[in-house]
């Protein structure tokens, strides 16, 4: 076993762990009218306590002395995620992290905006205990659901001594919460992290670790306290793009703009002209990649800052948090 490798099988023989599972909904908690329907379901239907009770591996953990608590924070399709749920979730995560008896947290989530929540939680809380996001691509009513295995793996990772930071556990892989992104609408293995790759694989309850756990400096929960959050929008650079959308957003009082850029962060000249006008009027503007893996490589003469390897939606969260922090 390498120094980074940890045999999780040994955890179950060592001290039992205390894990809190916070439910927010998603396909993991979804139901369809038929067990062979994996797409025509309604997300966010089944209580997190019921989902946990249906996973034999977690029942086994409980019989070994593990405490697995649950709390329903929300019950939504994550496409509808918004500021109020984020703030409540961050508050509940912080609350449980501060309990000395709690070793780690799991957050059940929809896959669609998981990368945004992961980014937000890590930047705001940068926890020293593990906060493990998990989800499913098939509803709980499916004949072969993926949720139970993901839940069992997530609880295992949350109970791992030495684990820390916001990570996502999906389809046997562990990702950094700030790097993970959804890349497929249907496959069970629907997540990726571009060039960064996974943090670890989790195989039969055993972690095969490739990289270290995420660390960072917490902005602090108080950044989310404002009732009205800054307006930050995403515009896309594409063939035939122009600056009209930016002009309309400026009229509407936008405070931050992410442009999903082509190539190595390039922007259509007409859209670029509008973005530079917005920037000169005090709007926070940043370029993110429109898709794919990799990182924008600075040219040395860029007029608009870039968001490195962040997806456009994660860059939006970063701008949002910076504007909130600036309000202080
Ligand atoms: C959602 O994001 O809540 C629905 C889709 C999913 O979880 O896969």
GROMACS .gro file of C-alpha atoms and ligand atoms in nm:
model
  336
    1UNK     CA    1   0.000   0.000   0.000
    2UNK     CA    2   0.143   0.345  -0.093
    3UNK     CA    3   0.153   0.628   0.162
    4UNK     CA    4  -0.152   0.788   0.003
    5UNK     CA    5  -0.346   0.465  -0.018
    6UNK     CA    6  -0.587   0.380   0.263
    7UNK     CA    7  -0.760   0.051   0.313
    8UNK     CA    8  -1.112   0.144   0.410
    9UNK     CA    9  -1.190  -0.213   0.505
   10UNK     CA   10  -0.981  -0.143   0.814
   11UNK     CA   11  -1.210   0.144   0.911
   12UNK     CA   12  -1.499  -0.088   0.982
   13UNK     CA   13  -1.274  -0.280   1.222
   14UNK     CA   14  -1.158   0.041   1.394
   15UNK     CA   15  -1.365   0.301   1.575
   16UNK     CA   16  -1.719   0.339   1.443
   17UNK     CA   17  -1.781   0.674   1.278
   18UNK     CA   18  -2.051   0.938   1.320
   19UNK     CA   19  -2.181   1.067   0.986
   20UNK     CA   20  -2.456   1.320   0.911
   21UNK     CA   21  -2.635   1.290   0.576
   22UNK     CA   22  -2.810   1.605   0.454
   23UNK     CA   23  -3.075   1.551   0.186
   24UNK     CA   24  -3.151   1.804  -0.087
   25UNK     CA   25  -3.337   1.587  -0.342
   26UNK     CA   26  -3.224   1.513  -0.698
   27UNK     CA   27  -3.266   1.200  -0.907
   28UNK     CA   28  -3.123   0.998  -0.618
   29UNK     CA   29  -3.452   1.079  -0.443
   30UNK     CA   30  -3.657   1.065  -0.763
   31UNK     CA   31  -3.937   0.829  -0.861
   32UNK     CA   32  -4.088   0.722  -1.194
   33UNK     CA   33  -4.416   0.540  -1.249
   34UNK     CA   34  -4.236   0.233  -1.383
   35UNK     CA   35  -3.918   0.055  -1.270
   36UNK     CA   36  -3.788   0.041  -1.628
   37UNK     CA   37  -3.813   0.418  -1.677
   38UNK     CA   38  -3.475   0.580  -1.607
   39UNK     CA   39  -3.553   0.921  -1.755
   40UNK     CA   40  -3.924   1.008  -1.715
   41UNK     CA   41  -3.912   1.058  -1.340
   42UNK     CA   42  -3.974   1.336  -1.092
   43UNK     CA   43  -3.666   1.431  -0.889
   44UNK     CA   44  -3.676   1.497  -0.514
   45UNK     CA   45  -3.961   1.270  -0.399
   46UNK     CA   46  -3.819   1.029  -0.139
   47UNK     CA   47  -3.701   1.139   0.207
   48UNK     CA   48  -3.329   1.102   0.271
   49UNK     CA   49  -3.406   0.887   0.580
   50UNK     CA   50  -3.595   0.640   0.357
   51UNK     CA   51  -3.313   0.631   0.102
   52UNK     CA   52  -3.059   0.548   0.372
   53UNK     CA   53  -3.281   0.280   0.524
   54UNK     CA   54  -3.291   0.102   0.187
   55UNK     CA   55  -2.912   0.057   0.160
   56UNK     CA   56  -2.799  -0.278   0.314
   57UNK     CA   57  -2.433  -0.164   0.340
   58UNK     CA   58  -2.543   0.125   0.563
   59UNK     CA   59  -2.757  -0.101   0.779
   60UNK     CA   60  -2.444  -0.311   0.825
   61UNK     CA   61  -2.245  -0.001   0.923
   62UNK     CA   62  -2.513   0.082   1.184
   63UNK     CA   63  -2.496  -0.269   1.326
   64UNK     CA   64  -2.117  -0.220   1.359
   65UNK     CA   65  -2.181   0.088   1.575
   66UNK     CA   66  -2.166   0.366   1.316
   67UNK     CA   67  -2.407   0.652   1.381
   68UNK     CA   68  -2.566   0.769   1.055
   69UNK     CA   69  -2.797   1.063   1.115
   70UNK     CA   70  -3.001   1.234   0.848
   71UNK     CA   71  -3.164   1.572   0.796
   72UNK     CA   72  -3.382   1.687   0.507
   73UNK     CA   73  -3.252   2.033   0.413
   74UNK     CA   74  -3.446   2.062   0.086
   75UNK     CA   75  -3.635   1.838  -0.157
   76UNK     CA   76  -3.573   1.982  -0.504
   77UNK     CA   77  -3.464   1.907  -0.857
   78UNK     CA   78  -3.118   2.066  -0.851
   79UNK     CA   79  -3.186   2.258  -1.173
   80UNK     CA   80  -3.398   2.475  -0.942
   81UNK     CA   81  -3.117   2.535  -0.691
   82UNK     CA   82  -3.099   2.894  -0.574
   83UNK     CA   83  -2.955   3.126  -0.315
   84UNK     CA   84  -3.199   3.045  -0.034
   85UNK     CA   85  -3.132   2.669  -0.046
   86UNK     CA   86  -2.758   2.725  -0.081
   87UNK     CA   87  -2.752   2.947   0.223
   88UNK     CA   88  -2.959   2.703   0.429
   89UNK     CA   89  -2.743   2.411   0.316
   90UNK     CA   90  -2.419   2.593   0.398
   91UNK     CA   91  -2.557   2.683   0.742
   92UNK     CA   92  -2.657   2.324   0.818
   93UNK     CA   93  -2.323   2.190   0.692
   94UNK     CA   94  -2.139   2.438   0.916
   95UNK     CA   95  -2.363   2.350   1.211
   96UNK     CA   96  -2.286   1.977   1.188
   97UNK     CA   97  -1.915   2.034   1.114
   98UNK     CA   98  -1.890   2.219   1.445
   99UNK     CA   99  -2.027   1.919   1.640
  100UNK     CA  100  -1.717   1.746   1.785
  101UNK     CA  101  -1.876   1.400   1.768
  102UNK     CA  102  -1.940   1.427   1.392
  103UNK     CA  103  -1.662   1.282   1.176
  104UNK     CA  104  -1.796   1.372   0.834
  105UNK     CA  105  -2.095   1.479   0.626
  106UNK     CA  106  -2.267   1.353   0.314
  107UNK     CA  107  -2.490   1.579   0.104
  108UNK     CA  108  -2.732   1.412  -0.136
  109UNK     CA  109  -2.785   1.635  -0.441
  110UNK     CA  110  -2.909   1.637  -0.798
  111UNK     CA  111  -2.639   1.584  -1.058
  112UNK     CA  112  -2.733   1.889  -1.264
  113UNK     CA  113  -2.589   2.165  -1.043
  114UNK     CA  114  -2.372   1.952  -0.815
  115UNK     CA  115  -2.058   2.119  -0.950
  116UNK     CA  116  -2.193   2.461  -0.849
  117UNK     CA  117  -2.283   2.354  -0.495
  118UNK     CA  118  -1.950   2.174  -0.454
  119UNK     CA  119  -1.762   2.485  -0.559
  120UNK     CA  120  -1.967   2.711  -0.332
  121UNK     CA  121  -1.935   2.491  -0.023
  122UNK     CA  122  -1.559   2.449  -0.059
  123UNK     CA  123  -1.496   2.822  -0.113
  124UNK     CA  124  -1.724   2.928   0.171
  125UNK     CA  125  -1.642   2.661   0.430
  126UNK     CA  126  -1.311   2.494   0.322
  127UNK     CA  127  -1.389   2.228   0.585
  128UNK     CA  128  -1.122   2.033   0.768
  129UNK     CA  129  -1.365   1.741   0.794
  130UNK     CA  130  -1.496   1.567   0.480
  131UNK     CA  131  -1.815   1.697   0.315
  132UNK     CA  132  -1.907   1.443   0.049
  133UNK     CA  133  -2.157   1.529  -0.223
  134UNK     CA  134  -2.329   1.239  -0.390
  135UNK     CA  135  -2.606   1.191  -0.645
  136UNK     CA  136  -2.752   0.944  -0.891
  137UNK     CA  137  -2.829   0.926  -1.261
  138UNK     CA  138  -3.121   0.686  -1.215
  139UNK     CA  139  -3.422   0.741  -0.990
  140UNK     CA  140  -3.468   0.544  -0.670
  141UNK     CA  141  -3.757   0.355  -0.834
  142UNK     CA  142  -3.531   0.215  -1.114
  143UNK     CA  143  -3.485  -0.161  -1.145
  144UNK     CA  144  -3.108  -0.103  -1.120
  145UNK     CA  145  -3.060   0.229  -0.939
  146UNK     CA  146  -2.709   0.370  -0.895
  147UNK     CA  147  -2.801   0.576  -0.589
  148UNK     CA  148  -2.762   0.306  -0.319
  149UNK     CA  149  -2.401   0.227  -0.419
  150UNK     CA  150  -2.315   0.597  -0.442
  151UNK     CA  151  -2.467   0.657  -0.098
  152UNK     CA  152  -2.276   0.367   0.057
  153UNK     CA  153  -1.949   0.486  -0.103
  154UNK     CA  154  -2.012   0.847   0.006
  155UNK     CA  155  -2.070   0.744   0.370
  156UNK     CA  156  -1.754   0.534   0.359
  157UNK     CA  157  -1.547   0.827   0.228
  158UNK     CA  158  -1.706   1.064   0.486
  159UNK     CA  159  -1.591   0.824   0.757
  160UNK     CA  160  -1.234   0.797   0.638
  161UNK     CA  161  -0.981   0.924   0.896
  162UNK     CA  162  -0.773   1.197   0.732
  163UNK     CA  163  -1.032   1.285   0.469
  164UNK     CA  164  -1.114   1.654   0.444
  165UNK     CA  165  -1.266   1.918   0.220
  166UNK     CA  166  -1.561   1.915  -0.016
  167UNK     CA  167  -1.548   1.619  -0.253
  168UNK     CA  168  -1.797   1.436  -0.474
  169UNK     CA  169  -1.837   1.059  -0.480
  170UNK     CA  170  -2.007   0.925  -0.793
  171UNK     CA  171  -1.985   0.598  -0.984
  172UNK     CA  172  -1.681   0.473  -0.795
  173UNK     CA  173  -1.477   0.791  -0.825
  174UNK     CA  174  -1.393   1.068  -0.580
  175UNK     CA  175  -1.357   1.419  -0.723
  176UNK     CA  176  -1.253   1.754  -0.577
  177UNK     CA  177  -1.567   1.962  -0.524
  178UNK     CA  178  -1.409   2.260  -0.703
  179UNK     CA  179  -1.309   2.061  -1.011
  180UNK     CA  180  -1.589   1.814  -1.071
  181UNK     CA  181  -1.829   1.872  -1.359
  182UNK     CA  182  -2.115   1.686  -1.520
  183UNK     CA  183  -2.018   1.582  -1.871
  184UNK     CA  184  -2.290   1.337  -1.975
  185UNK     CA  185  -2.671   1.352  -1.959
  186UNK     CA  186  -2.734   0.977  -1.927
  187UNK     CA  187  -2.430   0.761  -1.850
  188UNK     CA  188  -2.395   0.644  -1.487
  189UNK     CA  189  -2.032   0.759  -1.499
  190UNK     CA  190  -2.139   1.114  -1.586
  191UNK     CA  191  -1.871   1.324  -1.414
  192UNK     CA  192  -1.521   1.437  -1.497
  193UNK     CA  193  -1.268   1.697  -1.385
  194UNK     CA  194  -1.096   1.784  -1.710
  195UNK     CA  195  -0.719   1.745  -1.700
  196UNK     CA  196  -0.717   1.729  -1.318
  197UNK     CA  197  -0.865   1.379  -1.302
  198UNK     CA  198  -1.017   1.211  -0.997
  199UNK     CA  199  -0.884   1.233  -0.643
  200UNK     CA  200  -0.937   0.862  -0.589
  201UNK     CA  201  -1.128   0.551  -0.691
  202UNK     CA  202  -1.348   0.375  -0.439
  203UNK     CA  203  -1.368   0.006  -0.510
  204UNK     CA  204  -1.548  -0.241  -0.280
  205UNK     CA  205  -1.517   0.002   0.010
  206UNK     CA  206  -1.146   0.051  -0.049
  207UNK     CA  207  -0.997   0.385  -0.149
  208UNK     CA  208  -0.727   0.393  -0.418
  209UNK     CA  209  -0.604   0.747  -0.371
  210UNK     CA  210  -0.432   0.937  -0.653
  211UNK     CA  211  -0.415   1.294  -0.519
  212UNK     CA  212  -0.435   1.468  -0.183
  213UNK     CA  213  -0.755   1.597  -0.023
  214UNK     CA  214  -0.866   1.952  -0.113
  215UNK     CA  215  -0.755   2.241   0.107
  216UNK     CA  216  -0.824   2.611   0.092
  217UNK     CA  217  -0.906   2.924   0.283
  218UNK     CA  218  -1.269   2.964   0.385
  219UNK     CA  219  -1.443   3.287   0.290
  220UNK     CA  220  -1.677   3.219   0.583
  221UNK     CA  221  -2.051   3.169   0.609
  222UNK     CA  222  -2.110   3.541   0.656
  223UNK     CA  223  -2.050   3.603   0.283
  224UNK     CA  224  -2.385   3.433   0.215
  225UNK     CA  225  -2.576   3.645   0.468
  226UNK     CA  226  -2.700   3.913   0.225
  227UNK     CA  227  -3.068   3.884   0.133
  228UNK     CA  228  -3.010   4.013  -0.218
  229UNK     CA  229  -2.719   3.854  -0.399
  230UNK     CA  230  -2.532   4.030  -0.681
  231UNK     CA  231  -2.655   3.972  -1.036
  232UNK     CA  232  -2.396   3.761  -1.218
  233UNK     CA  233  -2.481   3.625  -1.563
  234UNK     CA  234  -2.316   3.402  -1.823
  235UNK     CA  235  -2.296   3.496  -2.190
  236UNK     CA  236  -2.164   3.268  -2.462
  237UNK     CA  237  -1.923   3.360  -2.740
  238UNK     CA  238  -2.030   3.187  -3.060
  239UNK     CA  239  -2.034   3.240  -3.435
  240UNK     CA  240  -2.247   3.546  -3.503
  241UNK     CA  241  -2.232   3.668  -3.139
  242UNK     CA  242  -2.272   4.039  -3.073
  243UNK     CA  243  -2.287   4.269  -2.773
  244UNK     CA  244  -2.665   4.313  -2.746
  245UNK     CA  245  -2.707   4.067  -2.459
  246UNK     CA  246  -2.435   4.243  -2.260
  247UNK     CA  247  -2.595   4.583  -2.328
  248UNK     CA  248  -2.934   4.453  -2.207
  249UNK     CA  249  -2.777   4.303  -1.896
  250UNK     CA  250  -2.598   4.632  -1.825
  251UNK     CA  251  -2.929   4.815  -1.847
  252UNK     CA  252  -3.074   4.559  -1.602
  253UNK     CA  253  -2.794   4.634  -1.353
  254UNK     CA  254  -2.573   4.324  -1.390
  255UNK     CA  255  -2.267   4.329  -1.159
  256UNK     CA  256  -2.073   4.032  -1.291
  257UNK     CA  257  -2.039   3.863  -1.630
  258UNK     CA  258  -1.878   3.533  -1.725
  259UNK     CA  259  -1.818   3.480  -2.093
  260UNK     CA  260  -1.804   3.117  -2.204
  261UNK     CA  261  -1.524   3.164  -2.453
  262UNK     CA  262  -1.407   2.979  -2.761
  263UNK     CA  263  -1.063   2.827  -2.817
  264UNK     CA  264  -0.805   2.932  -2.559
  265UNK     CA  265  -1.042   3.188  -2.409
  266UNK     CA  266  -1.109   3.392  -2.723
  267UNK     CA  267  -1.425   3.603  -2.765
  268UNK     CA  268  -1.610   3.725  -3.076
  269UNK     CA  269  -1.487   4.080  -3.145
  270UNK     CA  270  -1.835   4.238  -3.116
  271UNK     CA  271  -1.908   4.063  -2.787
  272UNK     CA  272  -1.557   4.149  -2.664
  273UNK     CA  273  -1.617   4.519  -2.735
  274UNK     CA  274  -1.934   4.512  -2.523
  275UNK     CA  275  -1.759   4.322  -2.244
  276UNK     CA  276  -1.476   4.575  -2.235
  277UNK     CA  277  -1.735   4.855  -2.208
  278UNK     CA  278  -1.898   4.668  -1.918
  279UNK     CA  279  -1.559   4.614  -1.753
  280UNK     CA  280  -1.471   4.982  -1.782
  281UNK     CA  281  -1.800   5.064  -1.608
  282UNK     CA  282  -1.710   4.846  -1.309
  283UNK     CA  283  -1.872   4.513  -1.398
  284UNK     CA  284  -1.658   4.212  -1.295
  285UNK     CA  285  -1.591   4.027  -1.622
  286UNK     CA  286  -1.411   3.694  -1.658
  287UNK     CA  287  -1.348   3.447  -1.940
  288UNK     CA  288  -1.409   3.074  -1.889
  289UNK     CA  289  -1.383   2.787  -2.136
  290UNK     CA  290  -1.700   2.712  -2.334
  291UNK     CA  291  -1.646   2.339  -2.293
  292UNK     CA  292  -1.396   2.058  -2.279
  293UNK     CA  293  -1.101   1.992  -2.055
  294UNK     CA  294  -0.797   2.206  -1.988
  295UNK     CA  295  -0.722   2.553  -1.865
  296UNK     CA  296  -0.706   2.890  -2.040
  297UNK     CA  297  -0.339   2.966  -2.103
  298UNK     CA  298  -0.272   3.341  -2.055
  299UNK     CA  299  -0.127   3.515  -2.363
  300UNK     CA  300   0.032   3.803  -2.175
  301UNK     CA  301  -0.189   4.060  -2.351
  302UNK     CA  302  -0.538   3.954  -2.242
  303UNK     CA  303  -0.781   4.241  -2.183
  304UNK     CA  304  -1.026   4.034  -1.974
  305UNK     CA  305  -0.909   3.806  -1.687
  306UNK     CA  306  -0.956   3.432  -1.722
  307UNK     CA  307  -1.101   3.171  -1.487
  308UNK     CA  308  -0.828   2.912  -1.545
  309UNK     CA  309  -0.976   2.562  -1.550
  310UNK     CA  310  -1.313   2.653  -1.396
  311UNK     CA  311  -1.629   2.574  -1.588
  312UNK     CA  312  -1.839   2.881  -1.674
  313UNK     CA  313  -2.092   2.796  -1.401
  314UNK     CA  314  -1.817   2.758  -1.141
  315UNK     CA  315  -1.657   3.085  -1.257
  316UNK     CA  316  -1.998   3.244  -1.201
  317UNK     CA  317  -1.997   3.124  -0.838
  318UNK     CA  318  -1.644   3.258  -0.792
  319UNK     CA  319  -1.747   3.605  -0.916
  320UNK     CA  320  -2.063   3.592  -0.705
  321UNK     CA  321  -1.865   3.509  -0.390
  322UNK     CA  322  -1.604   3.777  -0.460
  323UNK     CA  323  -1.875   4.039  -0.501
  324UNK     CA  324  -2.046   3.921  -0.183
  325UNK     CA  325  -1.715   3.924   0.008
  326UNK     CA  326  -1.640   4.275  -0.120
  327UNK     CA  327  -1.969   4.398   0.029
  328UNK     CA  328  -1.821   4.266   0.353
  329LIG     C1  329  -3.131   1.700  -1.049
  329LIG     O1  330  -3.023   1.751  -1.077
  329LIG     O2  331  -3.192   1.721  -0.941
  329LIG     C2  332  -3.199   1.610  -1.146
  329LIG     C3  333  -3.104   1.534  -1.229
  329LIG     C4  334  -3.017   1.439  -1.152
  329LIG     O3  335  -3.008   1.438  -1.031
  329LIG     O4  336  -2.951   1.358  -1.222
   0.00000   0.00000   0.00000
